[in-house]
């Protein structure tokens, strides 16, 4: 396979597995209207828990599920800080994220890197049993997981609890007056979101064959970037399932751009800046465009002069226009 | 029956901004009462409605709904008894959700929400029928987002949502004040149709004295956190706007200085 094709395939696999994290970010950012900064920590947590479990002999599938639950717990911590103790959501997320840094190091026994080496993972299992490459196996497992997660989220957000959760993000005062404890819905959303982020971290760790204390750095920005890219590309979709799908597509595009940029000689470490610029631009451009258009469209002349002149003689607009002429 | 006994509420206690918004409030609301509430700005009308709904804890006193003491219950728990329409048309509906989704959220007011489907097919028929009562053609737009509706349409939908599941008490806080006169009249007409038609128990705050006299079977006037005038039946029927102004000056010892009220007589 040619180099470029290989790079493309690797990026798509990465995008799909990170896409699960993006779905988690979607829940808090788009549905609950909270940018939850727990993400960076819970992603790493998922990876750490999963690799440590696999290395201590736990079945890789079970280890992956443990990564999911670890993320879920991290989200619950943020949720409790935010709802019970009324700490602003952004700060609550930062607190959990910072705390998780120490927790993650502890989990990995003080090392900042935990390699899986030749140990079996979900991805190596698929690759060995079907004969496909690691990266193809990652893609296959990733697609299956993404389909399951999107289907589950589509179902969940159509249920009574899920609808109450969406309403919490839309109009908290209203849904409280309709009998919903919004502390519960926020807690569920933050847990669910970080559970998915932990799952994604577990899968990414298995794909790259190691967990690293910094593997989740900037995850939230990647998540936002992917969501924004997905929205720009598929801005017409209305169906909730397709919206979720577009977020995963956004993740794939993000990792493609990233892979090509690195191919062109860009330093991996520059990607943080590029991600940040990408998100800032995506959020700023529509605002700048609107302002520019408003300015450009303004004119001192009566834009609707012809209509006014055409209307009846007694029309005061028409009179005024005549006066000016 | 709703019983409010010796309820007081002080905001910002112990600061320079200390404000006793409710001062030993007492009120008994019988089933089927449609009570209009008037009073100057800052009299405590909204605070009374919020205290009943449980938006904040009160300092003392007791609030009972049908014999159940709800004084210490948070707002979301009292929701099973209470339907609300706010002054701001944006507050009562979820703009990003569809009309039918909003109605289905209200249809489950006070009920446990589980993992069943949010909108069942047979519910749609109920929503269509109810929406057609509004006469705004919204029954044809079930899947439109509420954000696409005008303020008046949204307020009508909110009214429907507050009464979709029969509330023990309906709280209306100047719910037509933010609408243009024609739309306000429509929403007020719908309010009367629903409250009187279904014999609901309701409290309606208004700044329009004529409306306050014409609508409902009881009228209360508030000032400085208490009820200073409470009439019902024939006595209310015979009231005039002049009577109310006079009553206000007599009870509070001040000239009635509310522009909105003067203007709307
Ligand atoms: N959350 C709050 N915090 C502090 N003070 C408050 C709060 N809510 C109400 N108040 C004060 O309590 C008093 C009563 O306010 P309230 O809103 O009940 O008046 P109102 O009768 O509804 O008046 P309006 O006709 O203007 O709506 C006012 O002085 C108000 O400033
Ligand atoms: Mg008020």
Coordinates of C-alpha atoms in Angstrom, one line a residue, chain A residues 3-9 11-12 253-266 271:
Chain A
X3 CA 2.4 5.7 2.0
X4 CA -0.4 8.3 1.6
X5 CA -3.1 5.6 1.5
X6 CA -1.7 4.1 4.7
X7 CA -1.7 7.5 6.3
X8 CA -5.2 8.1 5.2
X9 CA -6.4 4.8 6.5
X11 CA -6.2 8.7 10.2
X12 CA -9.7 7.4 9.5
X253 CA -11.9 14.8 8.8
X254 CA -10.1 16.4 11.7
X255 CA -7.7 13.5 11.9
X256 CA -7.3 13.4 8.2
X257 CA -6.3 17.1 8.2
X258 CA -4.0 16.4 11.1
X259 CA -2.3 13.4 9.4
X260 CA -1.8 15.3 6.1
X261 CA -0.4 18.3 8.0
X262 CA 2.1 16.1 9.7
X263 CA 2.9 14.5 6.3
X264 CA 3.7 18.0 5.1
X265 CA 6.3 18.4 7.8
X266 CA 4.3 19.9 10.6
X271 CA -1.5 20.3 16.4

